[in-house]
JSON list of C-alpha atoms in Angstrom, two decimals:
[
{"chain": "A", "resi": 1, "resn": "MET", "atom": "CA", "xyz": [-9.71, 193.75, 33.91]},
{"chain": "A", "resi": 2, "resn": "SER", "atom": "CA", "xyz": [-10.52, 191.14, 31.11]},
{"chain": "A", "resi": 3, "resn": "ILE", "atom": "CA", "xyz": [-10.79, 192.05, 27.31]},
{"chain": "A", "resi": 4, "resn": "GLU", "atom": "CA", "xyz": [-14.54, 190.91, 26.70]},
{"chain": "A", "resi": 5, "resn": "ARG", "atom": "CA", "xyz": [-15.49, 192.74, 29.98]},
{"chain": "A", "resi": 6, "resn": "ASN", "atom": "CA", "xyz": [-13.54, 196.17, 29.11]},
{"chain": "A", "resi": 7, "resn": "LEU", "atom": "CA", "xyz": [-14.71, 195.89, 25.16]},
{"chain": "A", "resi": 8, "resn": "SER", "atom": "CA", "xyz": [-18.57, 195.57, 26.83]},
{"chain": "A", "resi": 9, "resn": "GLU", "atom": "CA", "xyz": [-17.94, 197.96, 29.27]},
{"chain": "A", "resi": 10, "resn": "LEU", "atom": "CA", "xyz": [-16.97, 200.31, 26.20]},
{"chain": "A", "resi": 11, "resn": "LEU", "atom": "CA", "xyz": [-19.63, 199.51, 24.19]},
{"chain": "A", "resi": 12, "resn": "TYR", "atom": "CA", "xyz": [-21.82, 200.19, 26.56]},
{"chain": "A", "resi": 13, "resn": "ARG", "atom": "CA", "xyz": [-20.46, 203.59, 27.16]},
{"chain": "A", "resi": 14, "resn": "ILE", "atom": "CA", "xyz": [-20.66, 204.46, 23.63]},
{"chain": "A", "resi": 15, "resn": "GLY", "atom": "CA", "xyz": [-24.00, 203.80, 23.18]},
{"chain": "A", "resi": 16, "resn": "ALA", "atom": "CA", "xyz": [-24.32, 200.70, 21.45]},
{"chain": "A", "resi": 17, "resn": "VAL", "atom": "CA", "xyz": [-25.92, 198.59, 23.87]},
{"chain": "A", "resi": 18, "resn": "ARG", "atom": "CA", "xyz": [-29.32, 199.63, 25.01]},
{"chain": "A", "resi": 19, "resn": "PHE", "atom": "CA", "xyz": [-32.09, 198.68, 26.83]},
{"chain": "A", "resi": 20, "resn": "GLY", "atom": "CA", "xyz": [-35.87, 199.63, 26.59]},
{"chain": "A", "resi": 21, "resn": "GLU", "atom": "CA", "xyz": [-37.92, 197.62, 23.75]},
{"chain": "A", "resi": 22, "resn": "PHE", "atom": "CA", "xyz": [-36.73, 197.27, 20.26]},
{"chain": "A", "resi": 23, "resn": "THR", "atom": "CA", "xyz": [-38.64, 195.22, 17.55]},
{"chain": "A", "resi": 24, "resn": "LEU", "atom": "CA", "xyz": [-35.84, 193.12, 15.82]},
{"chain": "A", "resi": 25, "resn": "ARG", "atom": "CA", "xyz": [-35.43, 192.25, 11.57]},
{"chain": "A", "resi": 26, "resn": "ASP", "atom": "CA", "xyz": [-37.96, 189.18, 12.39]},
{"chain": "A", "resi": 27, "resn": "GLY", "atom": "CA", "xyz": [-40.53, 191.11, 13.93]},
{"chain": "A", "resi": 28, "resn": "ARG", "atom": "CA", "xyz": [-39.64, 190.16, 17.89]},
{"chain": "A", "resi": 29, "resn": "VAL", "atom": "CA", "xyz": [-39.57, 192.96, 20.15]},
{"chain": "A", "resi": 30, "resn": "SER", "atom": "CA", "xyz": [-36.38, 192.80, 22.23]},
{"chain": "A", "resi": 31, "resn": "PRO", "atom": "CA", "xyz": [-35.53, 194.18, 25.65]},
{"chain": "A", "resi": 32, "resn": "PHE", "atom": "CA", "xyz": [-32.12, 195.35, 24.54]},
{"chain": "A", "resi": 33, "resn": "TYR", "atom": "CA", "xyz": [-30.47, 196.30, 21.29]},
{"chain": "A", "resi": 34, "resn": "LEU", "atom": "CA", "xyz": [-26.87, 196.24, 19.92]},
{"chain": "A", "resi": 35, "resn": "ASP", "atom": "CA", "xyz": [-26.31, 199.20, 17.29]},
{"chain": "A", "resi": 36, "resn": "LEU", "atom": "CA", "xyz": [-22.42, 199.10, 16.26]},
{"chain": "A", "resi": 37, "resn": "ARG", "atom": "CA", "xyz": [-23.00, 201.31, 13.49]},
{"chain": "A", "resi": 38, "resn": "ILE", "atom": "CA", "xyz": [-22.58, 204.14, 16.04]},
{"chain": "A", "resi": 39, "resn": "LEU", "atom": "CA", "xyz": [-18.51, 202.68, 16.33]},
{"chain": "A", "resi": 40, "resn": "ILE", "atom": "CA", "xyz": [-17.94, 205.06, 13.75]},
{"chain": "A", "resi": 41, "resn": "ALA", "atom": "CA", "xyz": [-18.55, 208.20, 15.49]},
{"chain": "A", "resi": 42, "resn": "HIS", "atom": "CA", "xyz": [-15.89, 206.92, 17.77]},
{"chain": "A", "resi": 43, "resn": "PRO", "atom": "CA", "xyz": [-12.76, 206.05, 16.07]},
{"chain": "A", "resi": 44, "resn": "SER", "atom": "CA", "xyz": [-10.64, 205.46, 19.52]},
{"chain": "A", "resi": 45, "resn": "ALA", "atom": "CA", "xyz": [-13.18, 202.62, 19.95]},
{"chain": "A", "resi": 46, "resn": "LEU", "atom": "CA", "xyz": [-13.67, 201.54, 16.25]},
{"chain": "A", "resi": 47, "resn": "ALA", "atom": "CA", "xyz": [-9.88, 200.80, 16.31]},
{"chain": "A", "resi": 48, "resn": "ARG", "atom": "CA", "xyz": [-10.11, 198.66, 19.52]},
{"chain": "A", "resi": 49, "resn": "VAL", "atom": "CA", "xyz": [-13.26, 196.42, 18.00]},
{"chain": "A", "resi": 50, "resn": "GLY", "atom": "CA", "xyz": [-10.60, 195.98, 14.90]},
{"chain": "A", "resi": 51, "resn": "ARG", "atom": "CA", "xyz": [-7.82, 194.83, 16.91]},
{"chain": "A", "resi": 52, "resn": "ALA", "atom": "CA", "xyz": [-9.81, 192.60, 19.02]},
{"chain": "A", "resi": 53, "resn": "LEU", "atom": "CA", "xyz": [-11.35, 191.31, 15.54]},
{"chain": "A", "resi": 54, "resn": "ALA", "atom": "CA", "xyz": [-7.80, 190.83, 14.57]},
{"chain": "A", "resi": 55, "resn": "ARG", "atom": "CA", "xyz": [-7.04, 188.67, 17.87]},
{"chain": "A", "resi": 56, "resn": "ARG", "atom": "CA", "xyz": [-10.15, 186.57, 17.55]},
{"chain": "A", "resi": 57, "resn": "ALA", "atom": "CA", "xyz": [-9.38, 185.72, 13.32]},
{"chain": "A", "resi": 58, "resn": "ARG", "atom": "CA", "xyz": [-5.61, 184.54, 15.23]},
{"chain": "A", "resi": 59, "resn": "GLY", "atom": "CA", "xyz": [-5.56, 181.15, 13.62]},
{"chain": "A", "resi": 60, "resn": "LEU", "atom": "CA", "xyz": [-8.40, 180.93, 11.29]},
{"chain": "A", "resi": 61, "resn": "ARG", "atom": "CA", "xyz": [-7.55, 180.73, 7.51]},
{"chain": "A", "resi": 62, "resn": "CYS", "atom": "CA", "xyz": [-7.79, 183.63, 4.78]},
{"chain": "A", "resi": 63, "resn": "ASP", "atom": "CA", "xyz": [-6.51, 185.36, 2.47]},
{"chain": "A", "resi": 64, "resn": "ARG", "atom": "CA", "xyz": [-9.10, 188.39, 2.33]},
{"chain": "A", "resi": 65, "resn": "ILE", "atom": "CA", "xyz": [-11.65, 189.94, 4.76]},
{"chain": "A", "resi": 66, "resn": "ALA", "atom": "CA", "xyz": [-15.05, 190.06, 3.27]},
{"chain": "A", "resi": 67, "resn": "ALA", "atom": "CA", "xyz": [-16.84, 192.94, 5.09]},
{"chain": "A", "resi": 68, "resn": "ILE", "atom": "CA", "xyz": [-21.05, 193.31, 4.62]},
{"chain": "A", "resi": 69, "resn": "PRO", "atom": "CA", "xyz": [-22.07, 196.36, 4.10]},
{"chain": "A", "resi": 70, "resn": "TYR", "atom": "CA", "xyz": [-23.02, 198.79, 6.41]},
{"chain": "A", "resi": 71, "resn": "ALA", "atom": "CA", "xyz": [-22.61, 197.79, 9.62]},
{"chain": "A", "resi": 72, "resn": "GLY", "atom": "CA", "xyz": [-19.62, 195.70, 8.94]},
{"chain": "A", "resi": 73, "resn": "LEU", "atom": "CA", "xyz": [-17.80, 197.45, 6.50]},
{"chain": "A", "resi": 74, "resn": "PRO", "atom": "CA", "xyz": [-16.60, 200.25, 8.95]},
{"chain": "A", "resi": 75, "resn": "ILE", "atom": "CA", "xyz": [-15.23, 197.44, 11.46]},
{"chain": "A", "resi": 76, "resn": "GLY", "atom": "CA", "xyz": [-13.47, 195.79, 8.23]},
{"chain": "A", "resi": 77, "resn": "VAL", "atom": "CA", "xyz": [-11.83, 198.85, 7.59]},
{"chain": "A", "resi": 78, "resn": "ALA", "atom": "CA", "xyz": [-10.48, 198.57, 11.26]},
{"chain": "A", "resi": 79, "resn": "MET", "atom": "CA", "xyz": [-9.41, 194.65, 10.90]},
{"chain": "A", "resi": 80, "resn": "SER", "atom": "CA", "xyz": [-8.05, 195.23, 7.72]},
{"chain": "A", "resi": 81, "resn": "LEU", "atom": "CA", "xyz": [-5.79, 197.87, 9.01]},
{"chain": "A", "resi": 82, "resn": "ILE", "atom": "CA", "xyz": [-4.59, 196.13, 12.18]},
{"chain": "A", "resi": 83, "resn": "SER", "atom": "CA", "xyz": [-4.09, 193.21, 10.46]},
{"chain": "A", "resi": 84, "resn": "SER", "atom": "CA", "xyz": [-3.40, 193.88, 7.04]},
{"chain": "A", "resi": 85, "resn": "TRP", "atom": "CA", "xyz": [-5.53, 191.77, 5.32]},
{"chain": "A", "resi": 86, "resn": "PRO", "atom": "CA", "xyz": [-7.08, 192.86, 2.34]},
{"chain": "A", "resi": 87, "resn": "LEU", "atom": "CA", "xyz": [-10.48, 194.13, 2.42]},
{"chain": "A", "resi": 88, "resn": "ILE", "atom": "CA", "xyz": [-13.82, 193.31, -0.01]},
{"chain": "A", "resi": 89, "resn": "TYR", "atom": "CA", "xyz": [-17.28, 193.90, 0.16]},
{"chain": "A", "resi": 90, "resn": "THR", "atom": "CA", "xyz": [-20.32, 192.56, -1.39]},
{"chain": "A", "resi": 91, "resn": "ARG", "atom": "CA", "xyz": [-23.30, 195.36, -2.92]},
{"chain": "A", "resi": 92, "resn": "LYS", "atom": "CA", "xyz": [-26.42, 194.63, -2.39]},
{"chain": "A", "resi": 93, "resn": "GLU", "atom": "CA", "xyz": [-27.16, 195.15, -6.13]},
{"chain": "A", "resi": 94, "resn": "ALA", "atom": "CA", "xyz": [-24.70, 195.91, -8.84]},
{"chain": "A", "resi": 95, "resn": "LYS", "atom": "CA", "xyz": [-24.71, 199.65, -10.05]},
{"chain": "A", "resi": 96, "resn": "GLY", "atom": "CA", "xyz": [-25.88, 200.24, -13.36]},
{"chain": "A", "resi": 97, "resn": "HIS", "atom": "CA", "xyz": [-22.90, 202.23, -14.33]},
{"chain": "A", "resi": 98, "resn": "GLY", "atom": "CA", "xyz": [-19.09, 201.76, -14.07]},
{"chain": "A", "resi": 99, "resn": "THR", "atom": "CA", "xyz": [-17.63, 198.32, -13.28]},
{"chain": "A", "resi": 100, "resn": "ARG", "atom": "CA", "xyz": [-21.11, 197.00, -12.58]},
{"chain": "A", "resi": 101, "resn": "GLN", "atom": "CA", "xyz": [-19.92, 194.34, -9.98]},
{"chain": "A", "resi": 102, "resn": "LEU", "atom": "CA", "xyz": [-21.14, 192.53, -7.28]},
{"chain": "A", "resi": 103, "resn": "ILE", "atom": "CA", "xyz": [-17.97, 192.92, -4.94]},
{"chain": "A", "resi": 104, "resn": "GLU", "atom": "CA", "xyz": [-15.93, 195.92, -4.26]},
{"chain": "A", "resi": 105, "resn": "GLY", "atom": "CA", "xyz": [-11.91, 195.44, -4.23]},
{"chain": "A", "resi": 106, "resn": "GLU", "atom": "CA", "xyz": [-9.55, 192.76, -5.32]},
{"chain": "A", "resi": 107, "resn": "PHE", "atom": "CA", "xyz": [-9.79, 189.30, -5.20]},
{"chain": "A", "resi": 108, "resn": "HIS", "atom": "CA", "xyz": [-9.25, 185.61, -7.19]},
{"chain": "A", "resi": 109, "resn": "PRO", "atom": "CA", "xyz": [-11.45, 182.99, -7.51]},
{"chain": "A", "resi": 110, "resn": "GLY", "atom": "CA", "xyz": [-10.19, 179.82, -4.97]},
{"chain": "A", "resi": 111, "resn": "GLU", "atom": "CA", "xyz": [-9.20, 182.44, -2.37]},
{"chain": "A", "resi": 112, "resn": "ARG", "atom": "CA", "xyz": [-10.47, 182.33, 1.29]},
{"chain": "A", "resi": 113, "resn": "ALA", "atom": "CA", "xyz": [-12.53, 184.70, 2.61]},
{"chain": "A", "resi": 114, "resn": "LEU", "atom": "CA", "xyz": [-13.28, 185.93, 6.43]},
{"chain": "A", "resi": 115, "resn": "VAL", "atom": "CA", "xyz": [-16.84, 187.44, 6.08]},
{"chain": "A", "resi": 116, "resn": "VAL", "atom": "CA", "xyz": [-17.01, 190.00, 9.15]},
{"chain": "A", "resi": 117, "resn": "ASP", "atom": "CA", "xyz": [-19.90, 191.95, 10.24]},
{"chain": "A", "resi": 118, "resn": "ASP", "atom": "CA", "xyz": [-20.95, 193.66, 13.65]},
{"chain": "A", "resi": 119, "resn": "VAL", "atom": "CA", "xyz": [-23.83, 191.46, 15.13]},
{"chain": "A", "resi": 120, "resn": "ILE", "atom": "CA", "xyz": [-25.62, 188.10, 14.04]},
{"chain": "A", "resi": 121, "resn": "THR", "atom": "CA", "xyz": [-28.98, 186.76, 15.16]},
{"chain": "A", "resi": 122, "resn": "SER", "atom": "CA", "xyz": [-30.67, 184.45, 12.73]},
{"chain": "A", "resi": 123, "resn": "GLY", "atom": "CA", "xyz": [-27.64, 184.54, 10.63]},
{"chain": "A", "resi": 124, "resn": "SER", "atom": "CA", "xyz": [-30.32, 185.21, 7.22]},
{"chain": "A", "resi": 125, "resn": "ALA", "atom": "CA", "xyz": [-28.62, 188.02, 6.44]},
{"chain": "A", "resi": 126, "resn": "LYS", "atom": "CA", "xyz": [-24.90, 187.14, 6.44]},
{"chain": "A", "resi": 127, "resn": "LEU", "atom": "CA", "xyz": [-26.30, 184.18, 3.94]},
{"chain": "A", "resi": 128, "resn": "GLU", "atom": "CA", "xyz": [-27.48, 186.16, 1.52]},
{"chain": "A", "resi": 129, "resn": "ALA", "atom": "CA", "xyz": [-24.17, 188.57, 1.60]},
{"chain": "A", "resi": 130, "resn": "ILE", "atom": "CA", "xyz": [-22.08, 185.81, 1.72]},
{"chain": "A", "resi": 131, "resn": "ALA", "atom": "CA", "xyz": [-23.91, 183.96, -1.65]},
{"chain": "A", "resi": 132, "resn": "PRO", "atom": "CA", "xyz": [-22.38, 186.21, -4.26]},
{"chain": "A", "resi": 133, "resn": "LEU", "atom": "CA", "xyz": [-19.16, 185.64, -2.76]},
{"chain": "A", "resi": 134, "resn": "ARG", "atom": "CA", "xyz": [-19.13, 182.05, -3.07]},
{"chain": "A", "resi": 135, "resn": "ALA", "atom": "CA", "xyz": [-20.87, 182.42, -6.86]},
{"chain": "A", "resi": 136, "resn": "ALA", "atom": "CA", "xyz": [-17.88, 184.60, -7.36]},
{"chain": "A", "resi": 137, "resn": "GLY", "atom": "CA", "xyz": [-15.20, 181.60, -7.09]},
{"chain": "A", "resi": 138, "resn": "LEU", "atom": "CA", "xyz": [-14.11, 182.67, -3.46]},
{"chain": "A", "resi": 139, "resn": "THR", "atom": "CA", "xyz": [-14.28, 180.00, -0.42]},
{"chain": "A", "resi": 140, "resn": "VAL", "atom": "CA", "xyz": [-16.03, 180.89, 2.51]},
{"chain": "A", "resi": 141, "resn": "GLU", "atom": "CA", "xyz": [-15.97, 178.89, 5.59]},
{"chain": "A", "resi": 142, "resn": "ASP", "atom": "CA", "xyz": [-15.83, 181.22, 8.64]},
{"chain": "A", "resi": 143, "resn": "VAL", "atom": "CA", "xyz": [-17.88, 184.22, 9.91]},
{"chain": "A", "resi": 144, "resn": "LEU", "atom": "CA", "xyz": [-16.38, 186.62, 12.46]},
{"chain": "A", "resi": 145, "resn": "VAL", "atom": "CA", "xyz": [-18.93, 188.84, 14.52]},
{"chain": "A", "resi": 146, "resn": "VAL", "atom": "CA", "xyz": [-18.06, 191.08, 17.35]},
{"chain": "A", "resi": 147, "resn": "VAL", "atom": "CA", "xyz": [-21.27, 190.40, 18.75]},
{"chain": "A", "resi": 148, "resn": "ASP", "atom": "CA", "xyz": [-23.19, 186.88, 18.55]},
{"chain": "A", "resi": 149, "resn": "ARG", "atom": "CA", "xyz": [-26.60, 187.47, 19.92]},
{"chain": "A", "resi": 150, "resn": "GLU", "atom": "CA", "xyz": [-26.59, 183.57, 20.72]},
{"chain": "A", "resi": 151, "resn": "ASP", "atom": "CA", "xyz": [-30.00, 183.23, 18.59]},
{"chain": "A", "resi": 152, "resn": "ARG", "atom": "CA", "xyz": [-30.15, 180.81, 15.85]},
{"chain": "A", "resi": 153, "resn": "GLY", "atom": "CA", "xyz": [-27.18, 182.20, 14.21]},
{"chain": "A", "resi": 154, "resn": "ALA", "atom": "CA", "xyz": [-24.72, 179.41, 14.67]},
{"chain": "A", "resi": 155, "resn": "ALA", "atom": "CA", "xyz": [-27.22, 176.79, 13.60]},
{"chain": "A", "resi": 156, "resn": "VAL", "atom": "CA", "xyz": [-28.27, 178.23, 10.63]},
{"chain": "A", "resi": 157, "resn": "LEU", "atom": "CA", "xyz": [-25.06, 179.30, 9.46]},
{"chain": "A", "resi": 158, "resn": "ALA", "atom": "CA", "xyz": [-23.70, 175.35, 10.17]},
{"chain": "A", "resi": 159, "resn": "ASP", "atom": "CA", "xyz": [-26.77, 173.86, 8.06]},
{"chain": "A", "resi": 160, "resn": "ALA", "atom": "CA", "xyz": [-24.79, 176.20, 5.03]},
{"chain": "A", "resi": 161, "resn": "GLY", "atom": "CA", "xyz": [-21.24, 174.75, 5.88]},
{"chain": "A", "resi": 162, "resn": "LEU", "atom": "CA", "xyz": [-20.30, 178.06, 8.06]},
{"chain": "A", "resi": 163, "resn": "ARG", "atom": "CA", "xyz": [-18.34, 178.18, 11.51]},
{"chain": "A", "resi": 164, "resn": "LEU", "atom": "CA", "xyz": [-18.90, 181.47, 13.24]},
{"chain": "A", "resi": 165, "resn": "HIS", "atom": "CA", "xyz": [-16.95, 182.90, 15.36]},
{"chain": "A", "resi": 166, "resn": "SER", "atom": "CA", "xyz": [-17.43, 185.93, 17.79]},
{"chain": "A", "resi": 167, "resn": "VAL", "atom": "CA", "xyz": [-15.55, 188.59, 20.19]},
{"chain": "A", "resi": 168, "resn": "LEU", "atom": "CA", "xyz": [-18.76, 188.29, 22.49]},
{"chain": "A", "resi": 169, "resn": "LYS", "atom": "CA", "xyz": [-21.08, 186.31, 23.22]},
{"chain": "A", "resi": 170, "resn": "VAL", "atom": "CA", "xyz": [-24.63, 188.58, 23.92]},
{"chain": "A", "resi": 171, "resn": "ARG", "atom": "CA", "xyz": [-25.31, 186.74, 27.44]},
{"chain": "A", "resi": 172, "resn": "VAL", "atom": "CA", "xyz": [-20.98, 187.79, 28.76]},
{"chain": "A", "resi": 173, "resn": "LEU", "atom": "CA", "xyz": [-21.43, 191.28, 27.58]},
{"chain": "A", "resi": 174, "resn": "LEU", "atom": "CA", "xyz": [-25.00, 191.46, 29.91]},
{"chain": "A", "resi": 175, "resn": "ASP", "atom": "CA", "xyz": [-22.94, 189.90, 32.45]},
{"chain": "A", "resi": 176, "resn": "HIS", "atom": "CA", "xyz": [-20.24, 192.00, 32.29]},
{"chain": "A", "resi": 177, "resn": "LEU", "atom": "CA", "xyz": [-22.47, 195.40, 32.46]},
{"chain": "A", "resi": 178, "resn": "ARG", "atom": "CA", "xyz": [-24.45, 193.63, 35.39]},
{"chain": "A", "resi": 179, "resn": "THR", "atom": "CA", "xyz": [-21.15, 193.01, 37.44]},
{"chain": "A", "resi": 180, "resn": "ALA", "atom": "CA", "xyz": [-20.00, 196.66, 36.34]},
{"chain": "A", "resi": 181, "resn": "GLY", "atom": "CA", "xyz": [-23.79, 198.31, 37.67]},
{"chain": "A", "resi": 182, "resn": "ALA", "atom": "CA", "xyz": [-24.32, 199.35, 34.49]},
{"chain": "A", "resi": 183, "resn": "VAL", "atom": "CA", "xyz": [-27.44, 198.02, 33.90]},
{"chain": "A", "resi": 184, "resn": "SER", "atom": "CA", "xyz": [-29.99, 197.60, 36.09]},
{"chain": "A", "resi": 185, "resn": "GLU", "atom": "CA", "xyz": [-31.14, 194.09, 37.78]},
{"chain": "A", "resi": 186, "resn": "SER", "atom": "CA", "xyz": [-34.61, 194.58, 36.04]},
{"chain": "A", "resi": 187, "resn": "ASP", "atom": "CA", "xyz": [-33.22, 195.20, 32.62]},
{"chain": "A", "resi": 188, "resn": "TRP", "atom": "CA", "xyz": [-30.52, 192.69, 32.93]},
{"chain": "A", "resi": 189, "resn": "ARG", "atom": "CA", "xyz": [-33.39, 190.00, 34.24]},
{"chain": "A", "resi": 190, "resn": "ARG", "atom": "CA", "xyz": [-35.44, 190.70, 31.18]},
{"chain": "A", "resi": 191, "resn": "SER", "atom": "CA", "xyz": [-32.47, 190.27, 28.65]},
{"chain": "A", "resi": 192, "resn": "ARG", "atom": "CA", "xyz": [-31.72, 187.24, 30.23]},
{"chain": "A", "resi": 193, "resn": "ASP", "atom": "CA", "xyz": [-35.17, 185.94, 30.32]},
{"chain": "A", "resi": 194, "resn": "PHE", "atom": "CA", "xyz": [-35.54, 187.15, 26.50]},
{"chain": "A", "resi": 195, "resn": "LEU", "atom": "CA", "xyz": [-32.82, 184.95, 25.57]},
{"chain": "A", "resi": 196, "resn": "GLU", "atom": "CA", "xyz": [-33.98, 181.96, 27.46]},
{"chain": "A", "resi": 197, "resn": "GLY", "atom": "CA", "xyz": [-36.83, 181.95, 25.16]}
]
């Protein structure tokens, strides 16, 4: 069984892939939803995702991983443990006490950060999280996600000088679930039609 198929079935089995009607961040209603936050309740699945991310990152130049809270943080930790790349993460806003910094962890300006998150749709959330990294002097050129919803994300990132990498494309994930009999023909077709626009 391929790594992609194995991971697709695993994500479905733990409830990270669901079918129904779900409102996305941009207001559209999708017939499927990817909720990788559930990985924290499944340590062995989280470790497998961490290994898959580390494997996908081979060949990419980076000094450290920059995880995007909240869903990207546990998978960033899992990837860091597997790859031994140190981890940093951004805050949405600085705390009013302590160090008051927007980036947690150690880093040096000029280092190359690989941004890691769970899913990408439009790419806007990634740009928001990358802004403080670049402002702090880090070089950010690559974004790695578990699942690419194959929406506008790759193009939006490319316009900002970023390359998108993913472990799974959503069409591949859906096709694996259809082959495995995990998704009904009608849910698969509605999902594919939604992706085609």
